[in-house]
mmCIF file of C-alpha atoms in Angstrom:
data_model
loop_
_atom_site.group_PDB
_atom_site.id
_atom_site.type_symbol
_atom_site.label_atom_id
_atom_site.label_comp_id
_atom_site.label_asym_id
_atom_site.label_seq_id
_atom_site.Cartn_x
_atom_site.Cartn_y
_atom_site.Cartn_z
ATOM 1 C CA UNK A 1 73.779 58.871 161.003
ATOM 2 C CA UNK A 2 72.610 60.370 157.737
ATOM 3 C CA UNK A 3 69.572 62.602 157.835
ATOM 4 C CA UNK A 4 67.729 64.617 155.239
ATOM 5 C CA UNK A 5 64.978 66.662 156.835
ATOM 6 C CA UNK A 6 62.520 68.612 154.745
ATOM 7 C CA UNK A 7 60.365 71.501 155.856
ATOM 8 C CA UNK A 8 58.337 74.314 154.350
ATOM 9 C CA UNK A 9 55.434 72.411 152.885
ATOM 10 C CA UNK A 10 51.855 73.455 153.423
ATOM 11 C CA UNK A 11 48.706 74.687 151.765
ATOM 12 C CA UNK A 12 48.726 77.581 149.319
ATOM 13 C CA UNK A 13 46.409 79.056 146.732
ATOM 14 C CA UNK A 14 47.103 78.698 143.049
ATOM 15 C CA UNK A 15 49.540 81.342 141.895
ATOM 16 C CA UNK A 16 51.240 81.459 145.262
ATOM 17 C CA UNK A 17 54.744 80.508 146.344
ATOM 18 C CA UNK A 18 56.436 78.188 148.806
ATOM 19 C CA UNK A 19 60.032 77.491 149.663
ATOM 20 C CA UNK A 20 61.016 74.011 150.758
ATOM 21 C CA UNK A 21 64.170 73.321 152.741
ATOM 22 C CA UNK A 22 66.192 70.136 153.080
ATOM 23 C CA UNK A 23 68.780 70.075 155.846
ATOM 24 C CA UNK A 24 71.455 67.446 155.349
ATOM 25 C CA UNK A 25 73.635 65.892 158.030
ATOM 26 C CA UNK A 26 75.691 62.831 158.764
ATOM 27 C CA UNK A 27 77.640 62.603 155.532
ATOM 28 C CA UNK A 28 80.086 64.541 153.396
ATOM 29 C CA UNK A 29 77.638 66.624 151.432
ATOM 30 C CA UNK A 30 80.234 67.791 148.907
ATOM 31 C CA UNK A 31 80.418 64.290 147.487
ATOM 32 C CA UNK A 32 76.804 64.097 146.403
ATOM 33 C CA UNK A 33 74.331 65.874 144.196
ATOM 34 C CA UNK A 34 70.940 66.890 145.526
ATOM 35 C CA UNK A 35 67.551 66.314 143.988
ATOM 36 C CA UNK A 36 63.975 67.168 144.732
ATOM 37 C CA UNK A 37 61.331 64.622 143.855
ATOM 38 C CA UNK A 38 57.586 64.931 143.775
ATOM 39 C CA UNK A 39 54.934 62.253 144.104
ATOM 40 C CA UNK A 40 51.363 62.910 143.145
ATOM 41 C CA UNK A 41 48.721 60.423 144.360
ATOM 42 C CA UNK A 42 48.317 57.632 141.847
ATOM 43 C CA UNK A 43 51.540 58.459 140.043
ATOM 44 C CA UNK A 44 55.154 57.447 140.342
ATOM 45 C CA UNK A 45 57.603 59.677 142.116
ATOM 46 C CA UNK A 46 59.336 61.963 139.625
ATOM 47 C CA UNK A 47 62.536 63.910 139.849
ATOM 48 C CA UNK A 48 61.809 67.576 139.309
ATOM 49 C CA UNK A 49 65.036 69.395 140.133
ATOM 50 C CA UNK A 50 68.715 68.522 140.448
ATOM 51 C CA UNK A 51 71.636 70.493 141.823
ATOM 52 C CA UNK A 52 74.829 69.112 140.343
ATOM 53 C CA UNK A 53 78.306 69.151 141.862
ATOM 54 C CA UNK A 54 79.415 71.979 139.570
ATOM 55 C CA UNK A 55 76.391 74.094 140.442
ATOM 56 C CA UNK A 56 74.456 73.229 137.306
ATOM 57 C CA UNK A 57 70.733 72.962 137.853
ATOM 58 C CA UNK A 58 68.283 70.932 135.804
ATOM 59 C CA UNK A 59 64.504 70.818 135.957
ATOM 60 C CA UNK A 60 61.697 68.690 134.670
ATOM 61 C CA UNK A 61 59.524 70.322 132.044
ATOM 62 C CA UNK A 62 56.452 70.781 134.276
ATOM 63 C CA UNK A 63 58.365 72.985 136.724
ATOM 64 C CA UNK A 64 60.913 74.662 134.492
ATOM 65 C CA UNK A 65 60.692 78.424 134.748
ATOM 66 C CA UNK A 66 58.681 78.298 137.977
ATOM 67 C CA UNK A 67 60.855 76.350 140.435
ATOM 68 C CA UNK A 68 64.447 77.047 141.470
ATOM 69 C CA UNK A 69 66.784 74.703 143.323
ATOM 70 C CA UNK A 70 69.608 76.206 145.332
ATOM 71 C CA UNK A 71 72.176 74.876 147.757
ATOM 72 C CA UNK A 72 73.654 76.648 150.748
ATOM 73 C CA UNK A 73 76.937 74.860 151.286
ATOM 74 C CA UNK A 74 77.853 76.277 154.703
ATOM 75 C CA UNK A 75 74.395 75.425 155.996
ATOM 76 C CA UNK A 76 74.241 72.028 154.229
ATOM 77 C CA UNK A 77 70.768 72.964 153.118
ATOM 78 C CA UNK A 78 69.114 72.580 149.754
ATOM 79 C CA UNK A 79 66.129 74.719 148.885
ATOM 80 C CA UNK A 80 63.334 74.514 146.350
ATOM 81 C CA UNK A 81 61.723 77.861 145.624
ATOM 82 C CA UNK A 82 58.340 77.250 144.018
ATOM 83 C CA UNK A 83 56.525 80.099 142.304
ATOM 84 C CA UNK A 84 53.304 80.318 140.304
ATOM 85 C CA UNK A 85 52.052 77.160 141.944
ATOM 86 C CA UNK A 86 49.287 75.177 140.282
ATOM 87 C CA UNK A 87 46.872 72.598 141.681
ATOM 88 C CA UNK A 88 48.753 69.914 139.754
ATOM 89 C CA UNK A 89 51.864 70.750 141.789
ATOM 90 C CA UNK A 90 50.198 69.231 144.845
ATOM 91 C CA UNK A 91 51.977 66.198 146.221
ATOM 92 C CA UNK A 92 54.675 64.972 148.550
ATOM 93 C CA UNK A 93 58.033 66.607 147.953
ATOM 94 C CA UNK A 94 61.124 64.683 148.980
ATOM 95 C CA UNK A 95 64.773 65.588 148.823
ATOM 96 C CA UNK A 96 67.427 63.034 148.007
ATOM 97 C CA UNK A 97 71.198 62.767 147.975
ATOM 98 C CA UNK A 98 72.481 60.959 144.925
ATOM 99 C CA UNK A 99 75.790 60.021 143.419
ATOM 100 C CA UNK A 100 76.765 62.650 140.897
ATOM 101 C CA UNK A 101 78.225 59.998 138.620
ATOM 102 C CA UNK A 102 76.248 56.876 139.469
ATOM 103 C CA UNK A 103 72.974 58.857 139.531
ATOM 104 C CA UNK A 104 71.788 56.445 142.212
ATOM 105 C CA UNK A 105 69.944 57.833 145.203
ATOM 106 C CA UNK A 106 71.708 56.977 148.411
ATOM 107 C CA UNK A 107 69.526 58.721 150.945
ATOM 108 C CA UNK A 108 65.972 60.031 151.023
ATOM 109 C CA UNK A 109 64.207 62.496 153.232
ATOM 110 C CA UNK A 110 60.792 61.708 154.616
ATOM 111 C CA UNK A 111 58.959 64.229 152.484
ATOM 112 C CA UNK A 112 56.763 67.244 153.010
ATOM 113 C CA UNK A 113 53.238 67.746 151.725
ATOM 114 C CA UNK A 114 52.362 70.595 149.380
ATOM 115 C CA UNK A 115 48.718 71.293 148.612
ATOM 116 C CA UNK A 116 47.722 73.886 146.026
ATOM 117 C CA UNK A 117 44.062 74.805 145.720
#
């Protein structure tokens, strides 16, 4: 069955870095784009980074220039490198597999907590 499993979250001081990982299994990963979402308490979940089928990467304005999404195809793993972290980056980070053309999310991970103090 399909699984997206995140890891790498934790607590870090402002200005620090973390790298999140999302291991994908159970489906043909080439057929989908990968996204990272973030949910801050009291706010809706927002998409912050997308890795497109052609390798293009897009970012939301709050993380642009600080976060980098990459995809290791042989390992079926998508990463989110987060630098210059701020307290407002705290939240639950979730990876998702979405249709590259439909833009609909088909599968979600369970999320990993990031706390920046």
